[in-house]
Short mmCIF file of C-alpha atoms and ligand atoms in Angstrom, two decimals:
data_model
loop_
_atom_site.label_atom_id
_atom_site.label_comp_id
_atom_site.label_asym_id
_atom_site.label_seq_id
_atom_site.Cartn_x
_atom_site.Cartn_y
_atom_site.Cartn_z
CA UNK A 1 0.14 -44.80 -23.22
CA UNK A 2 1.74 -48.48 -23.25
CA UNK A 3 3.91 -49.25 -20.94
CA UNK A 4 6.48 -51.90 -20.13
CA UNK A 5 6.96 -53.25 -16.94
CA UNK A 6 8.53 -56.95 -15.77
CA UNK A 7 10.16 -59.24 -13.36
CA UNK A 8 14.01 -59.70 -12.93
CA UNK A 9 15.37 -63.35 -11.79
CA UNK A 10 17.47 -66.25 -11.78
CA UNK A 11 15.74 -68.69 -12.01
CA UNK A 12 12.45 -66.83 -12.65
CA UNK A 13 10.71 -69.22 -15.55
CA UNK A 14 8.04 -70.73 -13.10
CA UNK A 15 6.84 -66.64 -11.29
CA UNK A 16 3.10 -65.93 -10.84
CA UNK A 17 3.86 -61.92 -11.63
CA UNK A 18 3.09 -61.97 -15.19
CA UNK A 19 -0.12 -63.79 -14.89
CA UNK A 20 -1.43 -61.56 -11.91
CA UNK A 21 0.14 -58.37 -13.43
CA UNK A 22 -1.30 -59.04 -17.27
CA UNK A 23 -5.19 -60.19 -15.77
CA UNK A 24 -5.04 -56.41 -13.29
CA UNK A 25 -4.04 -55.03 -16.71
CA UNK A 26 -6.76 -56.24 -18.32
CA UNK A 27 -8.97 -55.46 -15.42
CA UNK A 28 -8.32 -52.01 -15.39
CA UNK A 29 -8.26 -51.79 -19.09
CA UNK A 30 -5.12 -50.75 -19.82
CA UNK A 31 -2.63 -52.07 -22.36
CA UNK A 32 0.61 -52.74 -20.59
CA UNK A 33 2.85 -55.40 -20.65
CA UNK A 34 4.63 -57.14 -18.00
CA UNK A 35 7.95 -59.36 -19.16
CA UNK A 36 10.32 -61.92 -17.60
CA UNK A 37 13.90 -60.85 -17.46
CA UNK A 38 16.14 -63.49 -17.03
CA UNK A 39 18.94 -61.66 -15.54
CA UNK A 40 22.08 -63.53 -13.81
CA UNK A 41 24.07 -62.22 -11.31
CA UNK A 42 26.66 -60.46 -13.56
CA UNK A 43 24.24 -59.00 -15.48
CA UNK A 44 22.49 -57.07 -13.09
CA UNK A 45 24.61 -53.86 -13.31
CA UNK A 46 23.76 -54.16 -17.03
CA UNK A 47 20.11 -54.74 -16.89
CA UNK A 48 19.64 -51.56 -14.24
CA UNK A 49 20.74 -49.44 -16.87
CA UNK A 50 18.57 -51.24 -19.42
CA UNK A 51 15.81 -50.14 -17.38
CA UNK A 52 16.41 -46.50 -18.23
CA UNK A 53 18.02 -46.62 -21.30
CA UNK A 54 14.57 -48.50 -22.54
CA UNK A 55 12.50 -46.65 -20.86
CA UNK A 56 10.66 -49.66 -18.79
CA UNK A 57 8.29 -48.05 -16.39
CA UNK A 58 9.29 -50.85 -13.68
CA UNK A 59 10.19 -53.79 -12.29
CA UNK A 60 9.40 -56.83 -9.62
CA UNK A 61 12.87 -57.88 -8.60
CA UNK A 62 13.22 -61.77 -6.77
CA UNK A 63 15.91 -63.82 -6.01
CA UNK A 64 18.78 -63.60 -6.18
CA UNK A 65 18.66 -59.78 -6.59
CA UNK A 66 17.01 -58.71 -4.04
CA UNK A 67 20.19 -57.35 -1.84
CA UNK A 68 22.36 -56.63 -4.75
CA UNK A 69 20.56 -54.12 -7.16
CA UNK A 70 20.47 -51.56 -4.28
CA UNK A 71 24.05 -50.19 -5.05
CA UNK A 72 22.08 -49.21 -8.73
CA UNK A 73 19.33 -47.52 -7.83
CA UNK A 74 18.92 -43.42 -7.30
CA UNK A 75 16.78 -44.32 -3.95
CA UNK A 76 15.00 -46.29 -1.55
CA UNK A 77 11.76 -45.64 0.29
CA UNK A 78 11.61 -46.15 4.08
CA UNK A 79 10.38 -49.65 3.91
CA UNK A 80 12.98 -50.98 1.56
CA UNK A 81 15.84 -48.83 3.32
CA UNK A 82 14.62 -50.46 6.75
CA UNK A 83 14.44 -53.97 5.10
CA UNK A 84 17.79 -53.84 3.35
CA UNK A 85 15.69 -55.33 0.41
CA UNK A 86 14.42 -54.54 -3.02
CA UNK A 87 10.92 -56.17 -4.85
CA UNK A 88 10.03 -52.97 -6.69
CA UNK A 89 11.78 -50.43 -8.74
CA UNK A 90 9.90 -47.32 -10.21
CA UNK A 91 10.64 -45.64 -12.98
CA UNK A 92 10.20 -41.63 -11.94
CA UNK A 93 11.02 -40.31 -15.14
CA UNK A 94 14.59 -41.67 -15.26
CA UNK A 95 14.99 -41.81 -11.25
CA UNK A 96 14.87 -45.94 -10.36
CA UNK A 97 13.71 -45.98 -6.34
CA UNK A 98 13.68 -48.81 -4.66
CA UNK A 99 11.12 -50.38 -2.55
CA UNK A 100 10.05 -53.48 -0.55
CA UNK A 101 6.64 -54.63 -0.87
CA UNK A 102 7.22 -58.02 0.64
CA UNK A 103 6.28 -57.34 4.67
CA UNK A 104 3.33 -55.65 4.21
CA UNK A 105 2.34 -58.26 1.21
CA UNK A 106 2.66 -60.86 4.32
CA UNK A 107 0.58 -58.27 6.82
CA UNK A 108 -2.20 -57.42 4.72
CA UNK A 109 -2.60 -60.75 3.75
CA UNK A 110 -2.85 -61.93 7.40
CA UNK A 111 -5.16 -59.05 8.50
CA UNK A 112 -7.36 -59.83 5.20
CA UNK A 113 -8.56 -63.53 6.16
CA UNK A 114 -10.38 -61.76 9.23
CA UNK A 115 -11.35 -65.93 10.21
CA UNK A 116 -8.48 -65.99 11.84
CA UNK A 117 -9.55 -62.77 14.61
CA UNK A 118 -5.44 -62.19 15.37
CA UNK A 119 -5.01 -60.90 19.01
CA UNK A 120 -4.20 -56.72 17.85
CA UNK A 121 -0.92 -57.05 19.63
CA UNK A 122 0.30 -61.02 18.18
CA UNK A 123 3.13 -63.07 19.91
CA UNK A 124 4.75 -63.81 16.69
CA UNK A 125 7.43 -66.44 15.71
CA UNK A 126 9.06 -66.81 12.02
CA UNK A 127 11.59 -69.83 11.54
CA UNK A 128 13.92 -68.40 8.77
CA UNK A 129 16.00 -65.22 8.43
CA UNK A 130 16.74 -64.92 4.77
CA UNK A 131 15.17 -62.46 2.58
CA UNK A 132 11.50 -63.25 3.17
CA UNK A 133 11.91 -64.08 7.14
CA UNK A 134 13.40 -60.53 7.49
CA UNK A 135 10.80 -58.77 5.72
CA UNK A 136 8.27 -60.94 7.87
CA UNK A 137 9.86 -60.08 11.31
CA UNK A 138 10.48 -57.07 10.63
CA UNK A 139 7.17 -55.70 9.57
CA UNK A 140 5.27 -57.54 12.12
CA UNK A 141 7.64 -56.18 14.45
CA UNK A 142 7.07 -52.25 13.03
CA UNK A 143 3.12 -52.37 12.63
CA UNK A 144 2.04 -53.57 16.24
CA UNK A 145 3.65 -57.18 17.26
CA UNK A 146 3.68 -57.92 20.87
CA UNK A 147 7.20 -60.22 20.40
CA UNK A 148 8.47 -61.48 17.52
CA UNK A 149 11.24 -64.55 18.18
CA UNK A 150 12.68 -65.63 15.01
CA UNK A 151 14.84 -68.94 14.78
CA UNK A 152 17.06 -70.07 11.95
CA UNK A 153 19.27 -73.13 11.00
CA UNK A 154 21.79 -70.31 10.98
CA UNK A 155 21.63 -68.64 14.52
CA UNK A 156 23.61 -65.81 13.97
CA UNK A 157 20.99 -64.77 11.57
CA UNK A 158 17.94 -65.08 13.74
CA UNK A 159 19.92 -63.10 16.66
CA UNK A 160 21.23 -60.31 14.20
CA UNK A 161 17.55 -60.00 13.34
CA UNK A 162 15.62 -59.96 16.59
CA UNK A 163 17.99 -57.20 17.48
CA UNK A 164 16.93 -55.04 14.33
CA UNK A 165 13.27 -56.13 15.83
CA UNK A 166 13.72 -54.93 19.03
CA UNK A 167 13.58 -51.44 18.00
CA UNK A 168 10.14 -51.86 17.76
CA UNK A 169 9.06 -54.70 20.23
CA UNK A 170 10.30 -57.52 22.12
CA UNK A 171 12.01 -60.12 20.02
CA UNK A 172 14.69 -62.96 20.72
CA UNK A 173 17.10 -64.79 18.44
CA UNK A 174 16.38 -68.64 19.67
CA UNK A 175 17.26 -72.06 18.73
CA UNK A 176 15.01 -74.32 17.37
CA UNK A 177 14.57 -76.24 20.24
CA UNK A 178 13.49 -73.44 22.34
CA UNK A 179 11.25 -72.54 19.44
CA UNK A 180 9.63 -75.77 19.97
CA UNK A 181 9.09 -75.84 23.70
CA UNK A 182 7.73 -72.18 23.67
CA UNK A 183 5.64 -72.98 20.76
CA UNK A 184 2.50 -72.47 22.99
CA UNK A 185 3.12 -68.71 23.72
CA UNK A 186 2.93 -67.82 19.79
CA UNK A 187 -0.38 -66.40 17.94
CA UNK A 188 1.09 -66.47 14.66
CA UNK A 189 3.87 -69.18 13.32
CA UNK A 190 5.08 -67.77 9.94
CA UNK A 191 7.75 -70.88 7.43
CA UNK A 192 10.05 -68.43 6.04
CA UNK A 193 12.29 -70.69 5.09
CA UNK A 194 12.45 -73.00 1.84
CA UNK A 195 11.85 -76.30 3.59
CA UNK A 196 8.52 -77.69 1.89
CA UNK A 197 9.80 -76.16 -1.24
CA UNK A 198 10.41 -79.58 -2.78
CA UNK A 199 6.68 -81.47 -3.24
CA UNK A 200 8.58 -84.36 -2.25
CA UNK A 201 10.43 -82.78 1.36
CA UNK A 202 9.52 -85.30 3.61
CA UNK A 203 10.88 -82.13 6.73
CA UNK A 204 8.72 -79.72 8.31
CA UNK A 205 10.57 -76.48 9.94
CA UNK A 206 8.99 -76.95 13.59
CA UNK A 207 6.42 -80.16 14.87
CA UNK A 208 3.21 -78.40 15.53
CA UNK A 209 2.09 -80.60 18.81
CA UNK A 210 3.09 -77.85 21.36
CA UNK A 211 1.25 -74.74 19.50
CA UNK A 212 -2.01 -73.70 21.51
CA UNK A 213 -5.61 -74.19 19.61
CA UNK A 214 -5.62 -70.60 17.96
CA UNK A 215 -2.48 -70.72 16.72
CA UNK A 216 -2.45 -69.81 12.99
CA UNK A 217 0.22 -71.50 10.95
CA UNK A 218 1.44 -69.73 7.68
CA UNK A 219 3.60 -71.38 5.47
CA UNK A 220 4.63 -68.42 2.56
CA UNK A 221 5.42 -71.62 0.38
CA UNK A 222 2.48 -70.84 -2.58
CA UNK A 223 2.98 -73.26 -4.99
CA UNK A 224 1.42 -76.24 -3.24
CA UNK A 225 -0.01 -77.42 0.24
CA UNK A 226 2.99 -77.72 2.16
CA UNK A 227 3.47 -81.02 4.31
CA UNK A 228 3.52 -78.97 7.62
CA UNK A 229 0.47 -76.75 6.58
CA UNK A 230 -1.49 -80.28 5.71
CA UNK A 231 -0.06 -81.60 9.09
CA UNK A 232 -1.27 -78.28 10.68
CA UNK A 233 -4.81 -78.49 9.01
CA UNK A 234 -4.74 -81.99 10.29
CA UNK A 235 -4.36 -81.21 13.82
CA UNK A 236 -6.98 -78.44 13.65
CA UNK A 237 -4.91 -75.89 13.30
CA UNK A 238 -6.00 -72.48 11.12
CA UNK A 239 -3.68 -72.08 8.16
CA UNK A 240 -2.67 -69.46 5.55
CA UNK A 241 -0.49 -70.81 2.58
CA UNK A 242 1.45 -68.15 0.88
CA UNK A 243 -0.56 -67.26 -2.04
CA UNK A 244 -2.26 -64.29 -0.38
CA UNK A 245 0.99 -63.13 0.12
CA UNK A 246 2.06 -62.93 -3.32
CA UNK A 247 -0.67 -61.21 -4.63
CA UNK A 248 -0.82 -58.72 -1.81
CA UNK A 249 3.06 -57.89 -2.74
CA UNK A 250 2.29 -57.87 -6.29
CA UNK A 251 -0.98 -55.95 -5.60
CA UNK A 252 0.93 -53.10 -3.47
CA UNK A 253 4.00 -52.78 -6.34
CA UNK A 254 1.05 -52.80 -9.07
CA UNK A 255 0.13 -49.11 -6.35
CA UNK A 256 3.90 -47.89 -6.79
CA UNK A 257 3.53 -48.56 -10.81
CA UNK A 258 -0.22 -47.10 -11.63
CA UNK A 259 -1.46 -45.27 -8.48
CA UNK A 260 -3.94 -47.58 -7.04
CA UNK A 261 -4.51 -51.15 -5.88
CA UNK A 262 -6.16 -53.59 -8.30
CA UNK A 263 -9.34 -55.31 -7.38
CA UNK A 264 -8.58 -58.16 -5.82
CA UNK A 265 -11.75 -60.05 -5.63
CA UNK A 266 -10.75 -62.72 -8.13
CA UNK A 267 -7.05 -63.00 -8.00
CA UNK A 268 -6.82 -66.16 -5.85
CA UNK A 269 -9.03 -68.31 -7.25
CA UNK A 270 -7.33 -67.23 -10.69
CA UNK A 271 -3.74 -68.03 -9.79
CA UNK A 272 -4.58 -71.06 -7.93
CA UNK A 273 -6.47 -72.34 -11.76
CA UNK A 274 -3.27 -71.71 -12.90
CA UNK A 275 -0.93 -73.23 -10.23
CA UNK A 276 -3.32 -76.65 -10.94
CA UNK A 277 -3.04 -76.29 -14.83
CA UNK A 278 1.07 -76.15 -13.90
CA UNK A 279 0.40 -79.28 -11.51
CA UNK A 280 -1.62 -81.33 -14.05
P1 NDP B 1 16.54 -67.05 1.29
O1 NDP B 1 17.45 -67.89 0.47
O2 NDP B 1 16.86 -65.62 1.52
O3 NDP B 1 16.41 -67.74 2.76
C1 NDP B 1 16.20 -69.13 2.90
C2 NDP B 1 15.88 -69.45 4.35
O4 NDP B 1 15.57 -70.85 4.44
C3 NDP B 1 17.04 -69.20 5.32
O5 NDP B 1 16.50 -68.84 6.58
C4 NDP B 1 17.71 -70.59 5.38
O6 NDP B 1 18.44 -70.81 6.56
C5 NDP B 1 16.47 -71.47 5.36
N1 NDP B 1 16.74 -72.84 4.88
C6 NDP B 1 16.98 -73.23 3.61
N2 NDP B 1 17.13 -74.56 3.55
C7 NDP B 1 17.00 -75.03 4.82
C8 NDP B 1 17.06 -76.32 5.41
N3 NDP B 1 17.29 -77.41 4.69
N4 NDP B 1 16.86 -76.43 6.75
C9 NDP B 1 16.61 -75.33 7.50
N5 NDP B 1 16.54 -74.07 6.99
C10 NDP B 1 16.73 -73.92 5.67
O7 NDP B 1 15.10 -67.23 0.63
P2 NDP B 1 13.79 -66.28 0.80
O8 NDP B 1 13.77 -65.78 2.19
O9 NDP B 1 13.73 -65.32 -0.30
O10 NDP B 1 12.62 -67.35 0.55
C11 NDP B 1 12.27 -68.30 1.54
C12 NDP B 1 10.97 -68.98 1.15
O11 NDP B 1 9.92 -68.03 1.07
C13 NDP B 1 11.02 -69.67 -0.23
O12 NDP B 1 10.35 -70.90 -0.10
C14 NDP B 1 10.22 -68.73 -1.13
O13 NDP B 1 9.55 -69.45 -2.15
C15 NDP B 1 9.20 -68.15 -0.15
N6 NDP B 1 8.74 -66.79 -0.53
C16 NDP B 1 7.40 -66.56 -0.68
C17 NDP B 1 6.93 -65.30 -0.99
C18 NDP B 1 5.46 -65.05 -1.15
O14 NDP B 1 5.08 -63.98 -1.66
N7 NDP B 1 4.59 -65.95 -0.75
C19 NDP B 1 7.85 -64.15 -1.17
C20 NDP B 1 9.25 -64.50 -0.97
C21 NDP B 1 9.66 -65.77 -0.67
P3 NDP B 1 20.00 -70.38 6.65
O15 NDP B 1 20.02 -68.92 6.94
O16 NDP B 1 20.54 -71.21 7.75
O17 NDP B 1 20.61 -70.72 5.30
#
């Protein structure tokens, strides 16, 4: 049978998710359809119920609802409950549970470019606490982290953080500076914030001179070479752009939807076609 699944935003024109959703659909030979829903903010309440009134099977959810569709659903799964944070709502007939595929999107896709040999137990450092930088810390910190510091522009939110982290491992709220003068202790140095966002940003979220030589530097920025991953690259550094990321997410909510992961042999060199087409 068809079904109807889609993305809810604001602003959402320029997502990946129907492109990688539509090319696993054809994949696997199936005939469903995945939509953009531009929702705003005041619409949400009304779109949540749209989702069972029209029977849509499910939904990717990005900014800015990530947070505030919670109070709509029926129920959250561990991850999502843990992460305060919503990227995937299943339909179970007429139930809408909530669930966060963004953390182990970022995990996977780390432990999938095997190049980069992590230490098992990583000294890891994310700069940004928002949506993305939580999800980030907080997984690493669950699944077997040594330390995860995180630093923000915003300190409060890097110190409330590291203290939901330290449930599972060491972890420290710290200010940038400190970031930068312990930058040689860190095995993995995640960008979860949206500086390199703009093509044109002439910042970088932390100079990379201090890092040691097997350092990996991941900027979850997707659309483009960031400045500070070119910088990185420069310098010798290994890097991971956030691509992998993305399709790891979408490939883990495309599980929750039809019960198994997609292949995923060809998805990066696809999206990245289409991320030049977009450029051109
Ligand atoms: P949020 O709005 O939740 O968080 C933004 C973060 O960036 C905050 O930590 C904020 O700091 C920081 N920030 C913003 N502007 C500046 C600045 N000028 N200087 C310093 N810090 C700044 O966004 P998300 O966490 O959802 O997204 C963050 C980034 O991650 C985006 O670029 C997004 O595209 C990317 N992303 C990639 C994904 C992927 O699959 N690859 C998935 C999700 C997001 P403060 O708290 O002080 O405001």
């Amino acid at each position: 049978m068809k079904r109807l699944y889609g993305i809810i935003g604001d602003p959402i024109e320029h997502t990946l998710s129907p492109d990688m959703h539509q090319f696993w659909y054809h994949q696997d030979h199936v005939a469903h359809h995945y939509h953009v829903f531009h929702v705003t903010k005041d619409q949400l309440e009304t779109a949540v119920q749209g989702i069972k009134a029209l029977g849509i099977s499910g939904c990717n959810v990005t900014i800015p609802h990530k947070v505030a569709i919670i109070p709509f659903l029926d129920d959250l799964d561990d991850e999502a409950r843990m992460l305060g944070a919503v990227n995937t709502v299943v339909n179970k007939n007429g139930k809408l549970i909530g669930y966060n595929t963004d953390g182990l999107g970022f995990l996977r896709s780390l432990e999938h470019h095997q190049k980069y040999h992590l230490p098992d137990h990583p000294q890891v450092l994310v700069i940004g606490a928002g949506g993305a930088g939580q999800a980030i810390a907080l997984t690493m910190a669950k699944y077997g982290a040594r330390c995860v510091d995180i630093t923000n522009r915003t300190i409060e939110k890097a110190v409330k953080l590291s203290r939901s982290c330290q449930v599972f491992c060491e972890s420290n709220g710290i200010s940038l500076t400190e970031a930068e003068n312990g930058l040689e202790k860190y095995d993995v140095i995640v960008n979860a914030t949206s500086i390199g966002l703009s093509e044109h940003d002439s910042l970088i979220p932390i100079p990379i001179e201090n890092s040691k030589s097997s350092a990996i530097f991941v900027d979850i920025i997707y659309n483009f070479e960031t400045k500070w991953l070119r910088l990185a690259k420069q310098q010798g550094k290994r890097t991971l752009d956030g691509l992998p990321m993305l399709i790891f997410q979408g490939a883990i909510s495309y599980k929750h939807w039809l019960g198994h992961l997609p292949k995923l042999n060809d998805m990066d060199a696809f999206l990245r076609n289409k991320l030049e087409e977009r450029h051109a």
